[in-house]
PDB file of C-alpha atoms in Angstrom:
ATOM      1  CA  MET A1387      -4.014  -0.867   1.844  1.00 88.00           C
ATOM      2  CA  ALA A1388      -2.873  -0.340   5.425  1.00 90.00           C
ATOM      3  CA  PHE A1389      -1.831  -4.020   5.573  1.00 93.00           C
ATOM      4  CA  LEU A1390       0.464  -3.998   2.528  1.00 93.00           C
ATOM      5  CA  GLN A1391       4.012  -4.701   3.646  1.00 92.00           C
ATOM      6  CA  LEU A1392       6.544  -3.618   1.022  1.00 93.00           C
ATOM      7  CA  ALA A1393       6.846   0.109   1.743  1.00 92.00           C
ATOM      8  CA  PRO A1394       6.773  -0.440   5.538  1.00 93.00           C
ATOM      9  CA  GLY A1395       9.572  -3.008   5.217  1.00 92.00           C
ATOM     10  CA  ILE A1396      11.781  -0.610   3.249  1.00 93.00           C
ATOM     11  CA  PHE A1397      10.900   2.175   5.646  1.00 93.00           C
ATOM     12  CA  ALA A1398      12.036   0.039   8.602  1.00 93.00           C
ATOM     13  CA  LEU A1399      15.375  -0.567   6.877  1.00 92.00           C
ATOM     14  CA  LEU A1400      15.780   3.137   6.123  1.00 93.00           C
ATOM     15  CA  ASN A1401      15.204   3.989   9.777  1.00 91.00           C
ATOM     16  CA  HIS A1402      17.701   1.371  10.917  1.00 92.00           C
ATOM     17  CA  TYR A1403      20.449   2.512   8.545  1.00 92.00           C
ATOM     18  CA  ALA A1404      19.802   6.227   9.116  1.00 90.00           C
ATOM     19  CA  LEU A1405      19.964   5.923  12.894  1.00 88.00           C
ATOM     20  CA  GLY A1406      23.240   4.033  12.549  1.00 87.00           C
ATOM     21  CA  LYS A1407      24.886   6.622  10.300  1.00 88.00           C
ATOM     22  CA  PHE A1408      23.348   9.990  11.152  1.00 88.00           C
ATOM     23  CA  SER A1409      22.079  12.013  14.086  1.00 87.00           C
ATOM     24  CA  LYS A1410      18.526  11.538  15.314  1.00 87.00           C
ATOM     25  CA  ASN A1411      17.478  14.831  13.724  1.00 89.00           C
ATOM     26  CA  LYS A1412      18.901  13.776  10.351  1.00 90.00           C
ATOM     27  CA  ALA A1413      17.260  10.348  10.636  1.00 89.00           C
ATOM     28  CA  ASN A1414      13.918  11.978  11.502  1.00 90.00           C
ATOM     29  CA  ASP A1415      14.312  14.266   8.502  1.00 90.00           C
ATOM     30  CA  LEU A1416      14.908  11.349   6.117  1.00 92.00           C
ATOM     31  CA  ARG A1417      12.019   9.456   7.665  1.00 92.00           C
ATOM     32  CA  LEU A1418       9.666  12.380   7.118  1.00 93.00           C
ATOM     33  CA  PHE A1419      10.608  12.739   3.453  1.00 94.00           C
ATOM     34  CA  PHE A1420      10.191   9.005   2.823  1.00 95.00           C
ATOM     35  CA  ILE A1421       6.640   9.291   4.177  1.00 94.00           C
ATOM     36  CA  LEU A1422       6.085  12.400   2.072  1.00 94.00           C
ATOM     37  CA  GLY A1423       7.272  10.549  -1.056  1.00 92.00           C
ATOM     38  CA  ALA A1424       4.955   7.618  -0.338  1.00 93.00           C
ATOM     39  CA  PHE A1425       2.035   9.984   0.293  1.00 93.00           C
ATOM     40  CA  LEU A1426       2.625  12.011  -2.870  1.00 93.00           C
ATOM     41  CA  THR A1427       2.873   8.866  -4.996  1.00 91.00           C
ATOM     42  CA  SER A1428      -0.385   7.438  -3.671  1.00 90.00           C
ATOM     43  CA  THR A1429      -2.130  10.797  -3.946  1.00 92.00           C
ATOM     44  CA  LEU A1430      -1.055  11.513  -7.522  1.00 92.00           C
ATOM     45  CA  PHE A1431      -1.966   8.058  -8.761  1.00 90.00           C
ATOM     46  CA  PHE A1432      -5.306   8.109  -6.977  1.00 91.00           C
ATOM     47  CA  LEU A1433      -6.230  11.564  -8.281  1.00 91.00           C
ATOM     48  CA  ALA A1434      -5.222  10.566 -11.815  1.00 92.00           C
ATOM     49  CA  ILE A1435      -7.352   7.415 -11.656  1.00 91.00           C
ATOM     50  CA  TYR A1436     -10.234   9.321 -10.054  1.00 90.00           C
ATOM     51  CA  TYR A1437     -10.105  11.838 -12.915  1.00 88.00           C
ATOM     52  CA  LEU A1438     -10.036   9.118 -15.583  1.00 88.00           C
ATOM     53  CA  VAL A1439     -12.905   7.215 -13.987  1.00 85.00           C
ATOM     54  CA  SER A1440     -14.924  10.417 -13.764  1.00 83.00           C
ATOM     55  CA  VAL A1441     -14.210  11.664 -17.295  1.00 80.00           C
ATOM     56  CA  PHE A1442     -14.739   8.348 -19.072  1.00 73.00           C
ATOM     57  CA  SER A1443     -17.679   7.261 -16.874  1.00 66.00           C
ATOM     58  CA  PHE A1444     -15.909   4.000 -16.109  1.00 61.00           C
ATOM     59  CA  GLY A1445     -18.023   3.678 -12.969  1.00 56.00           C
ATOM     60  CA  ASP A1446     -21.185   3.438 -15.061  1.00 59.00           C
ATOM     61  CA  LEU A1447     -19.559   0.778 -17.230  1.00 56.00           C
ATOM     62  CA  ILE A1448     -18.782  -1.389 -14.207  1.00 57.00           C
ATOM     63  CA  SER A1449     -22.080  -0.942 -12.402  1.00 55.00           C
ATOM     64  CA  ASP A1450     -24.420  -1.117 -15.416  1.00 57.00           C
ATOM     65  CA  ASN A1451     -22.731  -3.817 -17.483  1.00 60.00           C
ATOM     66  CA  TYR A1452     -22.858  -7.377 -16.107  1.00 68.00           C
ATOM     67  CA  THR A1453     -19.845  -8.569 -18.106  1.00 71.00           C
ATOM     68  CA  SER A1454     -17.658  -5.670 -16.981  1.00 73.00           C
ATOM     69  CA  SER A1455     -18.765  -6.119 -13.390  1.00 78.00           C
ATOM     70  CA  LEU A1456     -17.989  -9.836 -13.586  1.00 82.00           C
ATOM     71  CA  CYS A1457     -14.505  -9.196 -14.995  1.00 82.00           C
ATOM     72  CA  PHE A1458     -13.773  -6.615 -12.345  1.00 84.00           C
ATOM     73  CA  GLY A1459     -14.900  -8.962  -9.597  1.00 87.00           C
ATOM     74  CA  ILE A1460     -12.668 -11.714 -10.992  1.00 91.00           C
ATOM     75  CA  ILE A1461      -9.697  -9.340 -10.816  1.00 92.00           C
ATOM     76  CA  PHE A1462     -10.224  -8.997  -7.073  1.00 94.00           C
ATOM     77  CA  ILE A1463     -10.594 -12.763  -6.656  1.00 94.00           C
ATOM     78  CA  VAL A1464      -7.272 -13.241  -8.459  1.00 94.00           C
ATOM     79  CA  LEU A1465      -5.665 -10.647  -6.174  1.00 95.00           C
ATOM     80  CA  ALA A1466      -7.116 -12.431  -3.138  1.00 95.00           C
ATOM     81  CA  MET A1467      -5.600 -15.726  -4.237  1.00 94.00           C
ATOM     82  CA  PHE A1468      -2.311 -14.005  -5.007  1.00 94.00           C
ATOM     83  CA  CYS A1469      -2.147 -12.569  -1.488  1.00 93.00           C
ATOM     84  CA  LEU A1470      -2.996 -15.920   0.055  1.00 92.00           C
ATOM     85  CA  PHE A1471      -0.460 -18.018  -1.847  1.00 91.00           C
ATOM     86  CA  PHE A1472       2.180 -15.748  -3.387  1.00 90.00           C
ATOM     87  CA  TYR A1473       2.391 -12.471  -1.432  1.00 92.00           C
ATOM     88  CA  TYR A1474       5.041 -13.985   0.846  1.00 91.00           C
ATOM     89  CA  HIS A1475       7.875 -16.296  -0.082  1.00 86.00           C
ATOM     90  CA  ARG A1476       7.919 -19.647   1.654  1.00 83.00           C
ATOM     91  CA  GLY A1477       9.979 -20.049   4.800  1.00 79.00           C
ATOM     92  CA  LYS A1478      10.285 -18.498   8.240  1.00 81.00           C
ATOM     93  CA  ASN A1479      10.948 -14.991   7.039  1.00 83.00           C
ATOM     94  CA  SER A1480       9.055 -11.913   5.906  1.00 84.00           C
ATOM     95  CA  ARG A1481      10.247 -11.911   2.276  1.00 88.00           C
ATOM     96  CA  LEU A1482       7.635 -10.623  -0.128  1.00 91.00           C
ATOM     97  CA  PHE A1483       6.777 -11.531  -3.701  1.00 90.00           C
ATOM     98  CA  ILE A1484       9.275  -9.188  -5.363  1.00 87.00           C
ATOM     99  CA  SER A1485      12.375 -10.650  -6.984  1.00 85.00           C
ATOM    100  CA  ARG A1486      15.537 -11.004  -4.914  1.00 87.00           C
ATOM    101  CA  SER A1487      17.411  -8.633  -7.256  1.00 90.00           C
ATOM    102  CA  LEU A1488      14.795  -5.922  -6.660  1.00 89.00           C
ATOM    103  CA  ALA A1489      14.868  -6.618  -2.917  1.00 89.00           C
ATOM    104  CA  ARG A1490      18.654  -6.207  -2.858  1.00 90.00           C
ATOM    105  CA  ALA A1491      18.393  -2.982  -4.863  1.00 90.00           C
ATOM    106  CA  LEU A1492      15.817  -1.565  -2.438  1.00 89.00           C
ATOM    107  CA  ASP A1493      17.980  -2.574   0.526  1.00 90.00           C
ATOM    108  CA  HIS A1494      21.023  -0.912  -1.061  1.00 90.00           C
ATOM    109  CA  ASN A1495      19.036   2.264  -1.752  1.00 90.00           C
ATOM    110  CA  ALA A1496      17.800   2.345   1.843  1.00 90.00           C
ATOM    111  CA  TYR A1497      21.392   1.983   3.068  1.00 90.00           C
ATOM    112  CA  SER A1498      22.890   4.602   0.759  1.00 89.00           C
ATOM    113  CA  ILE A1499      20.345   7.366   1.334  1.00 89.00           C
ATOM    114  CA  SER A1500      21.926  10.610   2.464  1.00 87.00           C
ATOM    115  CA  SER A1501      19.537  13.376   1.401  1.00 88.00           C
ATOM    116  CA  ARG A1502      15.879  14.341   1.516  1.00 88.00           C
ATOM    117  CA  THR A1503      15.594  13.840  -2.233  1.00 91.00           C
ATOM    118  CA  ASP A1504      16.907  10.293  -1.939  1.00 91.00           C
ATOM    119  CA  ALA A1505      14.457   9.513   0.867  1.00 92.00           C
ATOM    120  CA  MET A1506      11.508  10.934  -1.068  1.00 92.00           C
ATOM    121  CA  ARG A1507      12.543   9.037  -4.192  1.00 92.00           C
ATOM    122  CA  LEU A1508      12.748   5.767  -2.258  1.00 93.00           C
ATOM    123  CA  GLY A1509       9.328   6.391  -0.725  1.00 91.00           C
ATOM    124  CA  LEU A1510       7.952   6.976  -4.206  1.00 92.00           C
ATOM    125  CA  PHE A1511       9.550   3.871  -5.686  1.00 90.00           C
ATOM    126  CA  SER A1512       8.761   1.462  -2.840  1.00 90.00           C
ATOM    127  CA  THR A1513       5.111   2.511  -2.948  1.00 89.00           C
ATOM    128  CA  SER A1514       5.042   2.019  -6.721  1.00 88.00           C
ATOM    129  CA  CYS A1515       6.226  -1.601  -6.427  1.00 87.00           C
ATOM    130  CA  GLU A1516       2.812  -2.700  -5.147  1.00 88.00           C
ATOM    131  CA  PHE A1517       0.676  -0.941  -7.745  1.00 89.00           C
ATOM    132  CA  LEU A1518      -0.392  -4.392  -8.971  1.00 88.00           C
ATOM    133  CA  LEU A1519      -2.440  -4.552  -5.773  1.00 92.00           C
ATOM    134  CA  THR A1520      -3.300  -0.900  -5.227  1.00 92.00           C
ATOM    135  CA  ILE A1521      -4.464   0.269  -8.668  1.00 91.00           C
ATOM    136  CA  PRO A1522      -7.656  -1.869  -8.570  1.00 91.00           C
ATOM    137  CA  LEU A1523      -8.317  -0.413  -5.114  1.00 92.00           C
ATOM    138  CA  TYR A1524      -7.868   3.115  -6.447  1.00 92.00           C
ATOM    139  CA  VAL A1525     -10.310   2.343  -9.253  1.00 89.00           C
ATOM    140  CA  ILE A1526     -13.022   0.818  -7.060  1.00 88.00           C
ATOM    141  CA  THR A1527     -12.645   3.594  -4.474  1.00 88.00           C
ATOM    142  CA  SER A1528     -12.907   6.238  -7.199  1.00 88.00           C
ATOM    143  CA  ILE A1529     -16.093   4.633  -8.496  1.00 85.00           C
ATOM    144  CA  CYS A1530     -17.612   4.532  -5.003  1.00 84.00           C
ATOM    145  CA  LEU A1531     -16.657   8.132  -4.248  1.00 86.00           C
ATOM    146  CA  ILE A1532     -18.145   9.337  -7.539  1.00 84.00           C
ATOM    147  CA  LYS A1533     -21.378   7.475  -6.760  1.00 81.00           C
ATOM    148  CA  ILE A1534     -21.483   8.992  -3.276  1.00 82.00           C
ATOM    149  CA  GLU A1535     -20.771  12.471  -4.631  1.00 80.00           C
ATOM    150  CA  SER A1536     -23.575  12.148  -7.200  1.00 75.00           C
ATOM    151  CA  SER A1537     -26.008  11.534  -4.351  1.00 75.00           C
ATOM    152  CA  GLY A1538     -25.119  14.923  -2.888  1.00 73.00           C
ATOM    153  CA  PHE A1539     -22.904  13.728  -0.025  1.00 76.00           C
ATOM    154  CA  PRO A1540     -19.609  15.660   0.394  1.00 78.00           C
ATOM    155  CA  ILE A1541     -16.651  13.364  -0.214  1.00 81.00           C
ATOM    156  CA  GLY A1542     -13.743  15.601   0.804  1.00 82.00           C
ATOM    157  CA  LEU A1543     -13.252  14.010   4.216  1.00 85.00           C
ATOM    158  CA  LEU A1544     -13.665  10.497   2.800  1.00 86.00           C
ATOM    159  CA  MET A1545     -11.061  11.176   0.124  1.00 86.00           C
ATOM    160  CA  ILE A1546      -8.564  12.605   2.596  1.00 88.00           C
ATOM    161  CA  SER A1547      -9.085   9.625   4.901  1.00 88.00           C
ATOM    162  CA  PHE A1548      -8.435   7.198   2.055  1.00 88.00           C
ATOM    163  CA  LEU A1549      -5.266   9.030   1.008  1.00 89.00           C
ATOM    164  CA  LEU A1550      -3.896   8.829   4.547  1.00 91.00           C
ATOM    165  CA  VAL A1551      -4.420   5.067   4.830  1.00 90.00           C
ATOM    166  CA  PRO A1552      -1.225   3.999   2.953  1.00 88.00           C
ATOM    167  CA  ILE A1553       1.023   5.991   5.290  1.00 92.00           C
ATOM    168  CA  LEU A1554      -0.513   4.703   8.549  1.00 93.00           C
ATOM    169  CA  PRO A1555       1.896   1.730   8.794  1.00 93.00           C
ATOM    170  CA  LEU A1556       4.815   4.105   8.152  1.00 93.00           C
ATOM    171  CA  ILE A1557       3.689   6.336  10.997  1.00 93.00           C
ATOM    172  CA  PHE A1558       3.358   3.259  13.210  1.00 93.00           C
ATOM    173  CA  ILE A1559       6.903   2.112  12.420  1.00 93.00           C
ATOM    174  CA  SER A1560       8.168   5.625  13.072  1.00 91.00           C
ATOM    175  CA  TRP A1561       6.499   5.480  16.483  1.00 92.00           C
ATOM    176  CA  GLN A1562       8.106   2.089  17.144  1.00 90.00           C
ATOM    177  CA  TYR A1563      11.591   3.490  16.538  1.00 89.00           C
ATOM    178  CA  ARG A1564      10.819   6.451  18.770  1.00 87.00           C
ATOM    179  CA  SER A1565       9.741   3.931  21.435  1.00 87.00           C
ATOM    180  CA  SER A1566      13.154   2.191  21.369  1.00 84.00           C
ATOM    181  CA  TYR A1567      12.168  -0.680  19.093  1.00 87.00           C
ATOM    182  CA  THR A1568      15.008  -2.072  16.981  1.00 90.00           C
ATOM    183  CA  LEU A1569      14.978  -3.488  13.460  1.00 90.00           C
ATOM    184  CA  ALA A1570      15.196  -6.979  14.981  1.00 91.00           C
ATOM    185  CA  ASP A1571      12.037  -6.312  17.022  1.00 91.00           C
ATOM    186  CA  ILE A1572      10.160  -5.044  13.972  1.00 92.00           C
ATOM    187  CA  LEU A1573      11.256  -7.972  11.785  1.00 91.00           C
ATOM    188  CA  LYS A1574      10.252 -10.409  14.519  1.00 92.00           C
ATOM    189  CA  ASN A1575       6.775  -8.858  14.612  1.00 91.00           C
ATOM    190  CA  ARG A1576       6.521  -8.928  10.809  1.00 91.00           C
ATOM    191  CA  ILE A1577       7.302 -12.650  10.763  1.00 91.00           C
ATOM    192  CA  LYS A1578       4.903 -13.321  13.623  1.00 91.00           C
ATOM    193  CA  ASN A1579       2.085 -11.405  11.889  1.00 91.00           C
ATOM    194  CA  LYS A1580       2.668 -12.929   8.451  1.00 92.00           C
ATOM    195  CA  PRO A1581      -0.228 -15.449   8.606  1.00 91.00           C
ATOM    196  CA  LEU A1582      -2.608 -12.744   9.830  1.00 94.00           C
ATOM    197  CA  ILE A1583      -1.535 -10.282   7.111  1.00 94.00           C
ATOM    198  CA  ARG A1584      -1.991 -12.926   4.428  1.00 93.00           C
ATOM    199  CA  ILE A1585      -5.492 -13.781   5.649  1.00 95.00           C
ATOM    200  CA  VAL A1586      -6.570 -10.151   6.071  1.00 95.00           C
ATOM    201  CA  LEU A1587      -5.431  -9.197   2.559  1.00 95.00           C
ATOM    202  CA  CYS A1588      -7.068 -12.267   1.029  1.00 95.00           C
ATOM    203  CA  PHE A1589     -10.335 -11.724   2.894  1.00 95.00           C
ATOM    204  CA  SER A1590     -10.418  -8.013   2.033  1.00 94.00           C
ATOM    205  CA  PHE A1591     -10.062  -8.642  -1.705  1.00 94.00           C
ATOM    206  CA  PHE A1592     -12.650 -11.417  -1.563  1.00 94.00           C
ATOM    207  CA  LEU A1593     -15.019  -9.092   0.264  1.00 93.00           C
ATOM    208  CA  ILE A1594     -14.683  -6.434  -2.424  1.00 91.00           C
ATOM    209  CA  ALA A1595     -15.300  -9.074  -5.103  1.00 91.00           C
ATOM    210  CA  ALA A1596     -18.408 -10.236  -3.231  1.00 89.00           C
ATOM    211  CA  LEU A1597     -19.737  -6.682  -3.028  1.00 87.00           C
ATOM    212  CA  ILE A1598     -19.243  -6.286  -6.771  1.00 85.00           C
ATOM    213  CA  PHE A1599     -20.918  -9.601  -7.588  1.00 80.00           C
ATOM    214  CA  PHE A1600     -23.867  -9.482  -5.220  1.00 76.00           C
ATOM    215  CA  SER A1601     -24.491  -5.817  -4.522  1.00 65.00           C
ATOM    216  CA  GLY A1602     -22.947  -4.059  -7.489  1.00 55.00           C
ATOM    217  CA  VAL A1603     -20.748  -1.001  -7.317  1.00 47.00           C
ATOM    218  CA  LYS A1604     -23.852   1.156  -7.579  1.00 48.00           C
ATOM    219  CA  ASN A1605     -25.091  -0.076  -4.202  1.00 46.00           C
ATOM    220  CA  VAL A1606     -21.799  -0.260  -2.319  1.00 42.00           C
TER     221      VAL A1606
END
């Protein structure tokens, strides 16, 4: 989840536009509320999925039923292939899989932000755009945490660590701007790292699929 690129890309644009239009304190304020919006979105969705998995014993269905486990593993293989071939558009740029109309709308929203509410809303929405990739991760993580908790191991620290993962790249970009990086520098690095990001995402989803197929969620 720390390698997903949509929310960090929008966050970089927000920082660039905010620093060009407002004072540093105002820009820092908007940056903080974007991160807060992204964190709240991830947290609420994860807790909702964790509750549903727990209440409906979905974890037992996946780990004890071969067909369900097979289907779930195939989902992660499909996501791995998607990240390898379709996560980025072709060409020497860092354009992602979203439509150009949505990309323009996100860029316009990043440019027109003027309040904390706007920044939080954009953080919420930009994080939501990649739920195709993150919801399966929330589900599998919920299953694993429930299994760990049933063995008597406290999961509070593990859960908090997982919830902080999606905002790590945002914190890193914030540090880059504080260290005098420009949007051009960040975009250059995003283009340079594109092959690595594609491979890491693909490998990670394949690894999860392999753990489901060969070890089973029960033994992860």
